[in-house]
C-alpha cells in the first residue's frame, strides 16, 4: 500500500490536496461535493469545543486539519506516508497546537507520538480499508491506548453492504493506478473492536450513512460513519 500512497502524494501536483486523498481524479466536481457533504455531516457529530485534543489517524494531506483546528485546542495528524505528511505540513502554517507525524495506524502510542496527554477526539476516515485484519485490530488497540476517558471516536469507512469485498491489484481507470482495498461489513469492523475498544468500555453510540444516495456511485459499497464513546 505504501507505493500506492507515494503515487497519490505525487499526484497532488495534478489533482490537488483534496482529490489526492478522496480520489475521483476524473470527476473533480463529485470529489468537491463529497468533501463538502462529508464535512457537513460529520463535523457536528464530533462535538468539538475549545480545549479538546484531537487525533486524526491517517490524516493524508490534512484534508480535515483546518476544520478541526478552528474548533479545538490541539490537533495531531498522523499518517504512514511521509510524502503525504510533507504535503500536510507544507499546506498548514506552523503552530504549537498543530502537529503532523509519520506513524502507522497500527503501531503508535502516546510516547511514540511525543505526547504526554490522551486525546479527547479521534477521527479516522477511510483508513481501515487499506489494513489487513490483524492491523485493523492493532489500529483499534492503538486508538484505545491514546483515548481519554471521555473520548469520542468517529470513524468513517467504506463498507461492503451485504458482504466483504476484496479488491486486489485492480487497475482503476479513474485513478490510473492499481488499487487494493478490503471493504469489510460494518459488523466485521465492529467485531474487531471486541478485545480492545469494547473491552475498555467503548460502545457504538450513533451511526449513519455519510452521503445522500446521489453522491454514492456504487451499489455494493457505501460510506458509513460510527461514533464510539465510553458509556
Ligand atoms: C483515503 S485516504 C484518507 C485521508 C484522510 N483520512 C481524509 O479523510 O482525507 C487514506 C489515508 O490512509 C493512510 N493510510 C493507509 N494505510 C495506513 C496505515 N497503515 N497507517 C497510517 N496511515 C495509513 C494513507 O496514507 C492515506 O492518507
Short mmCIF file of C-alpha atoms in Angstrom, two decimals, residues 17-213:
data_model
loop_
_atom_site.label_atom_id
_atom_site.label_comp_id
_atom_site.label_asym_id
_atom_site.label_seq_id
_atom_site.Cartn_x
_atom_site.Cartn_y
_atom_site.Cartn_z
CA UNK A 17 -4.64 18.16 -1.95
CA UNK A 18 -8.25 17.01 -1.64
CA UNK A 19 -8.59 14.71 -4.62
CA UNK A 20 -5.21 13.14 -3.77
CA UNK A 21 -6.93 11.56 -0.75
CA UNK A 22 -10.58 11.25 -1.73
CA UNK A 23 -9.87 10.24 -5.33
CA UNK A 24 -12.39 10.82 -8.16
CA UNK A 25 -9.40 12.05 -10.19
CA UNK A 26 -11.53 12.47 -13.29
CA UNK A 27 -14.59 13.85 -11.52
CA UNK A 28 -13.44 16.93 -9.59
CA UNK A 29 -16.99 18.11 -9.09
CA UNK A 30 -18.02 14.85 -7.38
CA UNK A 31 -14.90 14.98 -5.18
CA UNK A 32 -15.69 18.51 -4.02
CA UNK A 33 -19.34 17.73 -3.37
CA UNK A 34 -18.38 14.63 -1.38
CA UNK A 35 -15.79 16.56 0.64
CA UNK A 36 -18.37 19.23 1.50
CA UNK A 37 -21.18 16.74 2.21
CA UNK A 38 -18.95 14.59 4.42
CA UNK A 39 -17.77 17.55 6.49
CA UNK A 40 -21.30 18.94 6.82
CA UNK A 41 -22.46 15.55 8.09
CA UNK A 42 -19.54 14.63 10.35
CA UNK A 43 -18.28 17.85 11.92
CA UNK A 44 -21.33 18.34 14.17
CA UNK A 45 -21.07 14.70 15.22
CA UNK A 46 -17.54 15.30 16.51
CA UNK A 47 -18.98 17.83 19.03
CA UNK A 48 -15.83 19.94 19.03
CA UNK A 49 -15.28 22.70 21.53
CA UNK A 50 -12.41 24.70 22.97
CA UNK A 51 -9.83 22.84 24.96
CA UNK A 52 -10.10 19.48 23.19
CA UNK A 53 -7.15 17.44 21.97
CA UNK A 54 -7.83 15.85 18.58
CA UNK A 55 -6.01 12.98 16.86
CA UNK A 56 -6.55 12.48 13.10
CA UNK A 57 -5.46 8.92 12.20
CA UNK A 58 -4.40 8.52 8.55
CA UNK A 59 -4.69 12.28 8.00
CA UNK A 60 -3.20 12.22 4.49
CA UNK A 61 -2.72 15.74 3.15
CA UNK A 62 -4.61 17.21 6.12
CA UNK A 63 -7.98 17.50 4.42
CA UNK A 64 -9.65 17.80 7.85
CA UNK A 65 -6.97 19.87 9.58
CA UNK A 66 -8.39 23.37 9.17
CA UNK A 67 -11.87 22.25 10.20
CA UNK A 68 -10.52 20.59 13.32
CA UNK A 69 -8.00 23.25 14.39
CA UNK A 70 -10.60 26.00 14.17
CA UNK A 71 -12.71 24.27 16.81
CA UNK A 72 -10.28 22.61 19.17
CA UNK A 73 -7.22 23.37 21.24
CA UNK A 74 -4.73 20.94 19.80
CA UNK A 75 -4.54 18.85 16.63
CA UNK A 76 -2.17 15.99 15.81
CA UNK A 77 -2.41 14.33 12.39
CA UNK A 78 -0.61 11.05 11.75
CA UNK A 79 -0.10 9.10 8.55
CA UNK A 80 2.27 6.32 7.45
CA UNK A 81 3.07 8.16 4.22
CA UNK A 82 6.00 10.54 4.72
CA UNK A 83 5.20 12.06 1.32
CA UNK A 84 1.58 12.89 2.26
CA UNK A 85 2.69 14.27 5.64
CA UNK A 86 5.14 16.51 3.75
CA UNK A 87 2.21 17.97 1.80
CA UNK A 88 0.17 18.33 5.01
CA UNK A 89 2.99 20.24 6.71
CA UNK A 90 3.61 22.43 3.68
CA UNK A 91 -0.02 23.46 3.38
CA UNK A 92 -0.64 24.30 7.03
CA UNK A 93 1.10 27.07 8.96
CA UNK A 94 3.45 26.05 11.77
CA UNK A 95 1.74 26.30 15.10
CA UNK A 96 2.48 24.96 18.58
CA UNK A 97 -1.03 23.48 18.67
CA UNK A 98 -0.81 21.70 15.34
CA UNK A 99 1.44 18.72 14.64
CA UNK A 100 1.87 16.14 11.92
CA UNK A 101 3.81 12.91 12.42
CA UNK A 102 4.72 9.96 10.25
CA UNK A 103 3.25 6.97 12.10
CA UNK A 104 1.36 3.81 11.20
CA UNK A 105 -2.26 3.49 12.29
CA UNK A 106 -1.47 0.06 13.70
CA UNK A 107 1.66 0.99 15.65
CA UNK A 108 1.70 4.15 17.76
CA UNK A 109 1.35 5.18 21.38
CA UNK A 110 1.38 8.46 23.29
CA UNK A 111 5.15 8.30 23.99
CA UNK A 112 5.93 7.35 20.38
CA UNK A 113 3.95 10.39 19.22
CA UNK A 114 5.77 12.58 21.72
CA UNK A 115 2.54 13.17 23.63
CA UNK A 116 2.01 13.07 27.39
CA UNK A 117 -1.78 13.50 27.50
CA UNK A 118 -4.51 11.38 25.89
CA UNK A 119 -6.85 12.59 23.13
CA UNK A 120 -10.50 13.66 23.58
CA UNK A 121 -11.47 13.14 19.94
CA UNK A 122 -10.13 10.60 17.46
CA UNK A 123 -11.06 10.87 13.80
CA UNK A 124 -10.26 8.08 11.37
CA UNK A 125 -11.59 8.42 7.82
CA UNK A 126 -11.10 5.86 5.07
CA UNK A 127 -8.07 4.10 6.55
CA UNK A 128 -9.16 0.62 7.74
CA UNK A 129 -9.97 -0.32 4.15
CA UNK A 130 -6.19 -0.44 3.46
CA UNK A 131 -5.28 -2.56 6.51
CA UNK A 132 -5.29 -6.34 6.85
CA UNK A 133 -7.42 -7.89 9.61
CA UNK A 134 -4.55 -8.15 12.09
CA UNK A 135 -3.65 -4.49 11.57
CA UNK A 136 -7.29 -3.36 11.97
CA UNK A 137 -7.27 -5.00 15.42
CA UNK A 138 -3.94 -3.31 16.20
CA UNK A 139 -5.27 0.04 14.98
CA UNK A 140 -8.17 -0.22 17.44
CA UNK A 141 -5.67 -1.20 20.19
CA UNK A 142 -3.65 1.94 19.43
CA UNK A 143 -6.76 4.17 19.49
CA UNK A 144 -7.76 2.65 22.80
CA UNK A 145 -4.31 3.32 24.26
CA UNK A 146 -4.36 7.06 23.43
CA UNK A 147 -8.03 7.81 24.22
CA UNK A 148 -9.07 9.87 27.24
CA UNK A 149 -11.87 8.58 29.48
CA UNK A 150 -14.38 10.93 27.77
CA UNK A 151 -13.01 10.38 24.27
CA UNK A 152 -15.39 10.40 21.31
CA UNK A 153 -14.10 8.29 18.41
CA UNK A 154 -15.51 8.93 14.94
CA UNK A 155 -14.78 6.50 12.15
CA UNK A 156 -15.83 6.89 8.53
CA UNK A 157 -15.30 3.85 6.36
CA UNK A 158 -16.44 2.49 3.02
CA UNK A 159 -18.13 -0.82 3.87
CA UNK A 160 -19.50 -3.78 1.95
CA UNK A 161 -23.31 -3.53 2.03
CA UNK A 162 -24.11 -7.25 2.07
CA UNK A 163 -20.70 -8.87 2.31
CA UNK A 164 -17.00 -8.26 2.48
CA UNK A 165 -15.41 -7.31 -0.84
CA UNK A 166 -11.71 -7.57 -1.52
CA UNK A 167 -10.10 -5.71 -4.41
CA UNK A 168 -6.67 -6.99 -5.37
CA UNK A 169 -4.36 -5.30 -7.87
CA UNK A 170 -7.30 -3.93 -9.83
CA UNK A 171 -6.30 -1.30 -12.37
CA UNK A 172 -8.55 1.68 -11.74
CA UNK A 173 -9.29 3.79 -14.83
CA UNK A 174 -10.34 6.62 -12.54
CA UNK A 175 -7.01 6.69 -10.70
CA UNK A 176 -4.80 5.19 -13.42
CA UNK A 177 -3.21 3.12 -10.66
CA UNK A 178 -3.51 -0.41 -9.34
CA UNK A 179 -5.88 -0.46 -6.37
CA UNK A 180 -6.07 -2.78 -3.34
CA UNK A 181 -8.74 -2.50 -0.66
CA UNK A 182 -10.90 -4.52 1.73
CA UNK A 183 -14.50 -3.36 2.08
CA UNK A 184 -15.48 -5.06 5.34
CA UNK A 185 -19.05 -5.14 6.54
CA UNK A 186 -19.83 -2.80 9.42
CA UNK A 187 -20.43 -5.87 11.57
CA UNK A 188 -16.92 -7.17 10.81
CA UNK A 189 -15.40 -3.81 11.69
CA UNK A 190 -17.25 -3.80 14.98
CA UNK A 191 -16.35 -7.41 15.81
CA UNK A 192 -12.67 -6.43 15.61
CA UNK A 193 -13.26 -3.96 18.47
CA UNK A 194 -14.31 -6.62 20.99
CA UNK A 195 -10.98 -7.16 22.71
CA UNK A 196 -9.86 -3.54 22.70
CA UNK A 197 -12.33 -0.66 22.46
CA UNK A 198 -15.37 -2.61 23.67
CA UNK A 199 -13.36 -4.28 26.45
CA UNK A 200 -12.40 -0.88 27.82
CA UNK A 201 -16.00 0.37 27.86
CA UNK A 202 -16.45 1.99 24.43
CA UNK A 203 -19.80 1.39 22.72
CA UNK A 204 -21.22 2.45 19.36
CA UNK A 205 -23.50 5.32 20.38
CA UNK A 206 -24.51 6.56 16.93
CA UNK A 207 -24.06 5.65 13.27
CA UNK A 208 -25.28 6.51 9.79
CA UNK A 209 -24.67 6.89 6.07
CA UNK A 210 -22.31 9.69 5.04
CA UNK A 211 -23.88 10.68 1.75
CA UNK A 212 -27.31 11.03 0.25
CA UNK A 213 -27.89 8.39 -2.43
#
